Coordinates of C-alpha atoms (C1' of nucleotides) in Angstrom, one line a residue:
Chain U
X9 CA -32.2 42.0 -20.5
X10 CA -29.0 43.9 -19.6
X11 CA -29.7 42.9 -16.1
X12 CA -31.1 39.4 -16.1
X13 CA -27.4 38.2 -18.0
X14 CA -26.0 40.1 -15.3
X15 CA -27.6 37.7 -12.9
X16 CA -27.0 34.9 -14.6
X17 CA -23.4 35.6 -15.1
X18 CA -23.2 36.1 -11.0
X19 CA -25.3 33.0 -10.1
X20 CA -23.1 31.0 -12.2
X21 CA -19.7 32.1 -11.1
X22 CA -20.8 32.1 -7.4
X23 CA -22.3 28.8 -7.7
X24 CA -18.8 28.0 -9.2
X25 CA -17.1 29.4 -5.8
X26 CA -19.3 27.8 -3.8
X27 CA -18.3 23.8 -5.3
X28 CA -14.7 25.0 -5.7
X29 CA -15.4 26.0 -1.4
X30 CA -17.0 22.4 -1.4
X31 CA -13.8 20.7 -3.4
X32 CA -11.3 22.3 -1.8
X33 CA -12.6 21.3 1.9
X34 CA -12.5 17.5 0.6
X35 CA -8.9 18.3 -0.8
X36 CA -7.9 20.1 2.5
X37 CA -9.2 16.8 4.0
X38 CA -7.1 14.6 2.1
X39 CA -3.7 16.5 3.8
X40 CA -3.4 19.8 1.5
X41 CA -3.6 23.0 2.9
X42 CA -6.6 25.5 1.7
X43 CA -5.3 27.7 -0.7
X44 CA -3.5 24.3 -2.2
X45 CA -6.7 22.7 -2.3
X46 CA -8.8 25.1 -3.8
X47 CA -6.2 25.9 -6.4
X48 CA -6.7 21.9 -7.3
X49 CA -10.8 22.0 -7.1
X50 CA -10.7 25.3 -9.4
X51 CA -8.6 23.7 -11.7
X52 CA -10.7 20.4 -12.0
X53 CA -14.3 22.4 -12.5
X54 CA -12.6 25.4 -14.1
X55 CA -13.8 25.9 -18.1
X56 CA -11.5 25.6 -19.6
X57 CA -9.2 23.1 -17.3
X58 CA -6.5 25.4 -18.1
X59 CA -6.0 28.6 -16.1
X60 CA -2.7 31.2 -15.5
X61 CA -1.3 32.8 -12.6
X62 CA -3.8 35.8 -12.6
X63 CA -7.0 33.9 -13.3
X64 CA -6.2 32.0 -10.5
X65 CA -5.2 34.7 -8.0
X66 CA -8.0 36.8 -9.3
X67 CA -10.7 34.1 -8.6
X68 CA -9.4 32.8 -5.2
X69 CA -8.4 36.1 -4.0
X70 CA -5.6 35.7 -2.8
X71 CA -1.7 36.8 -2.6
X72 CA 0.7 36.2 -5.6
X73 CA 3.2 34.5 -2.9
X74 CA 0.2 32.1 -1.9
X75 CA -0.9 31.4 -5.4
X76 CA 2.8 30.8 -6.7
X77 CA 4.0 28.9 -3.3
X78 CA 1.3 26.8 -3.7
X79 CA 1.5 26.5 -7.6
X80 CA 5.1 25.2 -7.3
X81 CA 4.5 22.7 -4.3
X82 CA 1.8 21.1 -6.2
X83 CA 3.5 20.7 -9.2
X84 CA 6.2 19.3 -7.2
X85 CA 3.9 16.7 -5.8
X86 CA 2.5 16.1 -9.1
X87 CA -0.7 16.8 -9.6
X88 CA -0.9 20.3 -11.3
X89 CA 1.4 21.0 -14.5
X90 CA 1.0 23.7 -17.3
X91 CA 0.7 24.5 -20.8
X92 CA 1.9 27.7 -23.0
X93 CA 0.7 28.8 -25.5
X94 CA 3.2 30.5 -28.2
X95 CA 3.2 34.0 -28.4
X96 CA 1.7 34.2 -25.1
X97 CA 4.2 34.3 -22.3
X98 CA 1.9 33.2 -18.8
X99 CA 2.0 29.8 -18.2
X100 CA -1.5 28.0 -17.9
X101 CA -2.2 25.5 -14.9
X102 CA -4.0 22.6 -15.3
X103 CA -4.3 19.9 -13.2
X104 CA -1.9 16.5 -14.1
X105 CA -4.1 13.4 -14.4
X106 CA -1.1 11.0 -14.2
X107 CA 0.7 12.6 -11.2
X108 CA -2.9 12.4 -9.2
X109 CA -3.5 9.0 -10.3
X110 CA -0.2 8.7 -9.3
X111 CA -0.7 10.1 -5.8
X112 CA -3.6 7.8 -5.5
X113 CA -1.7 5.2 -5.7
X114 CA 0.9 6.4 -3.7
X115 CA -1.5 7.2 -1.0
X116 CA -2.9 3.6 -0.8
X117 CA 0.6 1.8 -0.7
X118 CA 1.1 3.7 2.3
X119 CA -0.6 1.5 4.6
X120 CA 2.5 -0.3 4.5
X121 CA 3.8 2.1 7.1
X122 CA 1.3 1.0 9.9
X123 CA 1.9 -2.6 9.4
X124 CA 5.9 -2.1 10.0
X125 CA 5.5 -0.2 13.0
X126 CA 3.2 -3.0 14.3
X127 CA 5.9 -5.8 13.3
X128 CA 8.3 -3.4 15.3
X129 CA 6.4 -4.1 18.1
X130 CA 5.6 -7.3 18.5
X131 CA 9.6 -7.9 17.4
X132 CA 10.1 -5.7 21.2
X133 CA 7.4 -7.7 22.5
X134 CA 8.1 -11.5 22.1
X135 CA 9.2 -12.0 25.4
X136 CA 6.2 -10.8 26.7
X137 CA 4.1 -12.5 29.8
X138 CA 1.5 -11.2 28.0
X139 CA 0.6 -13.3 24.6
X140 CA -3.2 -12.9 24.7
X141 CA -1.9 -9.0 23.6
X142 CA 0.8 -10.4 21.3
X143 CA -1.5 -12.6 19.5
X144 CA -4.1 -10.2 18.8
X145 CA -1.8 -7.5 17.8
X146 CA -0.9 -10.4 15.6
X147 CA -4.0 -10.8 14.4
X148 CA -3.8 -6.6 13.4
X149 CA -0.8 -7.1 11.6
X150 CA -2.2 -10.2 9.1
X151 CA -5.2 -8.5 8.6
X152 CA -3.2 -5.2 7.6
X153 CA -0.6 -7.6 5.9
X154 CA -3.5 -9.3 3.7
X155 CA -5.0 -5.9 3.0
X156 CA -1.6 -4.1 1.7
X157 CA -0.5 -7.5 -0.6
X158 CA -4.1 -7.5 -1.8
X159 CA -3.5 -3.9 -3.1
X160 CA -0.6 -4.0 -4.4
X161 CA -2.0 -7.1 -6.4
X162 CA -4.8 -4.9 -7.8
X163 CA -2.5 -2.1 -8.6
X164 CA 0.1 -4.5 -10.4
X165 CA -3.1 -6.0 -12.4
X166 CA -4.3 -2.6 -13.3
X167 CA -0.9 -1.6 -14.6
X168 CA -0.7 -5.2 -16.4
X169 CA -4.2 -3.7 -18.1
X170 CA -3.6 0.1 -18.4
X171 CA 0.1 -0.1 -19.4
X172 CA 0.3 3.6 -19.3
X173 CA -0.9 5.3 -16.4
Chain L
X16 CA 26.8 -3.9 41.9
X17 CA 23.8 -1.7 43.1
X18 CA 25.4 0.6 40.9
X19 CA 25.5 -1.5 38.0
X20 CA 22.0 -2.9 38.2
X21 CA 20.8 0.9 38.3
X22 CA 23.0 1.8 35.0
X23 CA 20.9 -1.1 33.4
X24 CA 17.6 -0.2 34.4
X25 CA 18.5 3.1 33.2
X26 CA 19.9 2.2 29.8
X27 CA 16.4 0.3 29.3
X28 CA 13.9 2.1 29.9
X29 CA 15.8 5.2 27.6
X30 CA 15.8 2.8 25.0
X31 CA 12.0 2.4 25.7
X32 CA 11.6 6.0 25.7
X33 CA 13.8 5.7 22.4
X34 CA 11.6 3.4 21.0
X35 CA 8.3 4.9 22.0
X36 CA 9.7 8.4 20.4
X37 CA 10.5 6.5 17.1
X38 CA 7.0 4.6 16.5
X39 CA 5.1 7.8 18.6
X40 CA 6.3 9.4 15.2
X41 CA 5.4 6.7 13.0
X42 CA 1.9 7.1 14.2
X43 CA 2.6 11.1 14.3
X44 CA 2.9 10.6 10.6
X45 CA -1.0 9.0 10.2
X46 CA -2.2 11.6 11.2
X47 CA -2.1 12.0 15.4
X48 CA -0.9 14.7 17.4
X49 CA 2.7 14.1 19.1
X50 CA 1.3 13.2 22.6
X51 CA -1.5 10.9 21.7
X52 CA 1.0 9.6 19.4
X53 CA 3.8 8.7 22.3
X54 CA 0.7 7.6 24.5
X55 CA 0.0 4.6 21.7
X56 CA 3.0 3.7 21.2
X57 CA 3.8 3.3 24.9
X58 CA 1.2 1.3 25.3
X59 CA 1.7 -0.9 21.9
X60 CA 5.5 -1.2 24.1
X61 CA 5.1 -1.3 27.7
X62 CA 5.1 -4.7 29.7
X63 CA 2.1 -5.1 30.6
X64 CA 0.7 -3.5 28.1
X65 CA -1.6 -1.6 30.2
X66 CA -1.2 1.4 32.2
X67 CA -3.0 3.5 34.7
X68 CA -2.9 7.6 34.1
X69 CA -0.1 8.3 36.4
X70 CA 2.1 6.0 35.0
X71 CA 1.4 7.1 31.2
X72 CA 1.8 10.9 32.5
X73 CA 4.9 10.0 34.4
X74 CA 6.7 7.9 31.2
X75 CA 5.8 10.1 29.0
X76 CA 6.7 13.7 31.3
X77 CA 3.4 15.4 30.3
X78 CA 1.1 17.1 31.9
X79 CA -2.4 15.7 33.4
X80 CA -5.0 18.1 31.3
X81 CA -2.7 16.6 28.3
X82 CA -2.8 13.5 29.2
X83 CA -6.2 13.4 29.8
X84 CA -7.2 15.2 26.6
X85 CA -5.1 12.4 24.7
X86 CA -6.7 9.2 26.4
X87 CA -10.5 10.5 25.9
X88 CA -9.2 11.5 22.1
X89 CA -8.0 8.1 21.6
X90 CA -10.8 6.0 23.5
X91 CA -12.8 8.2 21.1
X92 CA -11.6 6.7 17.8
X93 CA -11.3 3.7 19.6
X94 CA -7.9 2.5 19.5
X95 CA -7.3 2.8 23.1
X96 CA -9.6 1.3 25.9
X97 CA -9.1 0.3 29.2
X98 CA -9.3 -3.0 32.1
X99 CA -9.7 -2.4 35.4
X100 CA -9.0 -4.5 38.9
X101 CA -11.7 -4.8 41.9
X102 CA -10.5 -2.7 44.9
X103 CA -8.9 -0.5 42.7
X104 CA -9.6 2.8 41.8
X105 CA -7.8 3.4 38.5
X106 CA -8.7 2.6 35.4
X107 CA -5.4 0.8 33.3
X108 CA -5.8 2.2 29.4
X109 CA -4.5 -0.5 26.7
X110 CA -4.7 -0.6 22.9
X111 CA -8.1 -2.0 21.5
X112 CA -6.6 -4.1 18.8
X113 CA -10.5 -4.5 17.6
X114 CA -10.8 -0.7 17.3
X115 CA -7.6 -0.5 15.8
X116 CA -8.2 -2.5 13.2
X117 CA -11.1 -1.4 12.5
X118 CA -9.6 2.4 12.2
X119 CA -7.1 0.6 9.6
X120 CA -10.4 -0.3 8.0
X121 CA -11.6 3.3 7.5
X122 CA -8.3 4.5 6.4
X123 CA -8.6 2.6 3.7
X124 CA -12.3 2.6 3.0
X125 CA -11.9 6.9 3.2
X126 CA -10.2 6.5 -0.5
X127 CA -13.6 6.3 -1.9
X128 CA -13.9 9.7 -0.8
X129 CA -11.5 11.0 -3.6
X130 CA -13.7 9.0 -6.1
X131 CA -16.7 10.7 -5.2
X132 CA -15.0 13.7 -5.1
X133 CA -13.6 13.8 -8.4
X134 CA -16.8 12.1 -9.9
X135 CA -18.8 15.7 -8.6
X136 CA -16.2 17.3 -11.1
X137 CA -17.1 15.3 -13.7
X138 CA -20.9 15.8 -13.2
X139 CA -19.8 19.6 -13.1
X140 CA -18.1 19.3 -16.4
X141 CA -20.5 17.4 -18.3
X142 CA -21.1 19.7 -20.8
X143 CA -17.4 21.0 -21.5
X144 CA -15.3 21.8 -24.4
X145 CA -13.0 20.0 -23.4
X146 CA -13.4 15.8 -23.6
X147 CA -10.1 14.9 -23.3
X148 CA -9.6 16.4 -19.8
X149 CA -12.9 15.0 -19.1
X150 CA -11.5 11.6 -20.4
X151 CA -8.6 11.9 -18.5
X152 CA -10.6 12.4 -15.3
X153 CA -12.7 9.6 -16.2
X154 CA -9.7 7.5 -16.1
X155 CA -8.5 8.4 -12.8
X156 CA -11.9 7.4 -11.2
X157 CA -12.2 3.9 -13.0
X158 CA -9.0 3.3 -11.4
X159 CA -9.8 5.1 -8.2
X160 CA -13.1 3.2 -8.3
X161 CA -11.4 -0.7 -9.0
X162 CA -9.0 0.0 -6.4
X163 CA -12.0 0.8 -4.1
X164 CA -14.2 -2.0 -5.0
X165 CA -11.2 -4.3 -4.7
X166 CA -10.8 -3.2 -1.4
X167 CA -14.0 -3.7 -0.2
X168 CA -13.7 -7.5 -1.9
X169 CA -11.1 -7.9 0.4
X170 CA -12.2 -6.6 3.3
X171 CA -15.4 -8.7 2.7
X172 CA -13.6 -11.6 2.3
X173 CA -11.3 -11.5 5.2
X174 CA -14.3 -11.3 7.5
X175 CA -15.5 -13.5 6.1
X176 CA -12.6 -16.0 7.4
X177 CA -12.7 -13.9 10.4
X178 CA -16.0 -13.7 11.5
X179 CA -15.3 -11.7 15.1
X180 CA -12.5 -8.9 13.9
Chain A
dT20 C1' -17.6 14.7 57.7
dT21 C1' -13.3 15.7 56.0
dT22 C1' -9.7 14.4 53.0
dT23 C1' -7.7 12.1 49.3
dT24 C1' -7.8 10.3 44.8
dA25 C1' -8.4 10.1 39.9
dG26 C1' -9.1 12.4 36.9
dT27 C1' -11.6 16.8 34.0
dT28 C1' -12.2 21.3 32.3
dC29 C1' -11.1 25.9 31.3
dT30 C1' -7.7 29.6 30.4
dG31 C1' -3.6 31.1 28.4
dC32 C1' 0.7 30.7 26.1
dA33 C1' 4.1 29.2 22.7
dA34 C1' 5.3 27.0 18.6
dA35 C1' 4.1 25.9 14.0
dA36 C1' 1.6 26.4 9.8
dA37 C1' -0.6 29.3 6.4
dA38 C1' -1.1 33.4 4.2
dA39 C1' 0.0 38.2 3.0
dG40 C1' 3.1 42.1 1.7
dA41 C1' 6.6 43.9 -0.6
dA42 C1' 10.9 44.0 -2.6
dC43 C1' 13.2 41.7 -6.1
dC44 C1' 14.5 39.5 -10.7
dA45 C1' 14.7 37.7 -15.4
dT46 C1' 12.4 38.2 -19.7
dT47 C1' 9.9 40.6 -22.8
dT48 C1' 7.8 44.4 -24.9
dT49 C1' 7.9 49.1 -26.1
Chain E
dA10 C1' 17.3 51.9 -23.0
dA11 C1' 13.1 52.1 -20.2
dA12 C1' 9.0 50.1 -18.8
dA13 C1' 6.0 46.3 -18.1
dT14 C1' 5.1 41.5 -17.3
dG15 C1' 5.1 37.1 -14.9
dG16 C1' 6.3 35.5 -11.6
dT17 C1' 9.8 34.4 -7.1
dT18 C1' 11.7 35.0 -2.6
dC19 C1' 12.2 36.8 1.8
dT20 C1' 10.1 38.8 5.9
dT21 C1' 6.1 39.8 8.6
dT22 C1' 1.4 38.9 10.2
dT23 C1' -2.4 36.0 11.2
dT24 C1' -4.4 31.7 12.4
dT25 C1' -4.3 27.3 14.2
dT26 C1' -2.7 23.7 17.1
dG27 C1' -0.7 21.5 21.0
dC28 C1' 0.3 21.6 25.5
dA29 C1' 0.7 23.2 30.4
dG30 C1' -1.1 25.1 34.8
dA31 C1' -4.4 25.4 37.9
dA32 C1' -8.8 25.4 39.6
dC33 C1' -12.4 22.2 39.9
dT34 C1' -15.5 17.9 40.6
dA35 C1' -17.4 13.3 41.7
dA36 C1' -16.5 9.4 44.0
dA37 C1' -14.1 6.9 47.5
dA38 C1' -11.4 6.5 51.8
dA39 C1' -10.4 7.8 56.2

DNA sequence: TTTTTAGTTCTGCAAAAAAAGAACCATTTT
DNA sequence: AAAATGGTTCTTTTTTTGCAGAACTAAAAA
């Protein structure tokens, strides 16, 4: 009996490392570095959502100047933030639902920044000999154009809709 | 005179070079490595806007193996492709706008990613305590996921109007 | 057949990024 | 007032990445 919960308890909380593993690659994917990015997938499977400095450390294993580096830069992107509880002086991490929609967002209007550095160079290019090139790096630039005003249509609808978030 | 003509072939191409540094960064920024980056922008620049190894290696003060590397990187993704002329050995590398758009494409298309990424969470946390975080996530994915669909509207639609890009 | 050309591939090094270690500090608790 | 707690910050170590150098190769030219 002893034993078998034992097991269980094991199972369970190394099938828990192994998604947070899983997560955290598709975080570190996205532009965050690993301990960042499994902080953020412990976080989001983590029961309860709410976790302090020592829980954290303790299950990631790693350094308190890792854990807390990486703490503060994600809180200063946004996406974590933390509770206290009175009487209790630890702070407790969770992740922030409107910063990562946020970043979401953010991430997407980005595209912007490819289309500009096209326009930059067809603006050096016009007097080209070459317009078969400067057409079709035209033709990039309205297809990128289209795509970005498209978005930020959808975004400005959604905010029309959701008026808080 | 000879003198003068020199100082103004000199002045442009180091404001080619300045040029090429500035967007070589831009495309730095998405993601690219600094000499692949320098080689795009070179050839998103240079008139005509292809170029044979030697002359990429010699504008850009790198190294063959480097240069090399970079051009079989970039062929790879497809952004860069190249022409070449009977009786001539080289081969003259240019931008694929076709492959670069279509790069733009996945960009965008890799926010689903996210989505599914934070819809696993939310499979994970199906049973929790705690609703309102689960609400919360929930949230971020019906936004996540009408941003994505609206994309791929888009993107549907633009080709659409543009059956061969 | 030898030499040249147009790259490629492998090894190593330097710089940058990530993480660890340890000393430190402000509160809080004892 | 002393010790413990909950971190932070600075320095060092480790890992990763990017690039260069040089030896190499397949095809073409001489």
């Amino acid at each position: 009996m002893r034993k078998r919960t034992a097991v269980t308890l094991h199972k369970s909380a190394d099938l828990l490392l192994e998604k947070v593993e899983k997560i955290g690659i598709m975080i570190e994917q996205a532009g965050q570095a690993p301990v960042p990015g499994r902080i953020v997938a412990y976080l989001m499977l983590s029961e309860p959502p709410y976790r302090d400095f020592y829980e954290i450390q303790a299950f990631l294993k790693a350094s308190k100047s890792s854990i807390s580096t990486a703490l503060n830069q994600l809180m200063q992107v946004g996406v974590v933030n933390y509770i206290t509880f009175s009487g209790n002086r630890r702070r407790y991490f969770q992740i922030n639902t409107q910063g990562l929609t946020k970043v979401i967002k953010e991430r997407y209007r980005k595209g912007q920044l490819i289309n500009n550095m096209i326009m930059e160079t067809l603006q050096h290019r016009k007097n080209s000999e070459f317009q078969r090139f400067n057409r079709e790096l035209k033709e990039v630039i309205d297809f990128s154009t289209y795509i970005h005003k498209g978005m930020d249509k959808l975004i400005a609808d959604w905010e029309k809709l959701h008026p808080l978030s």
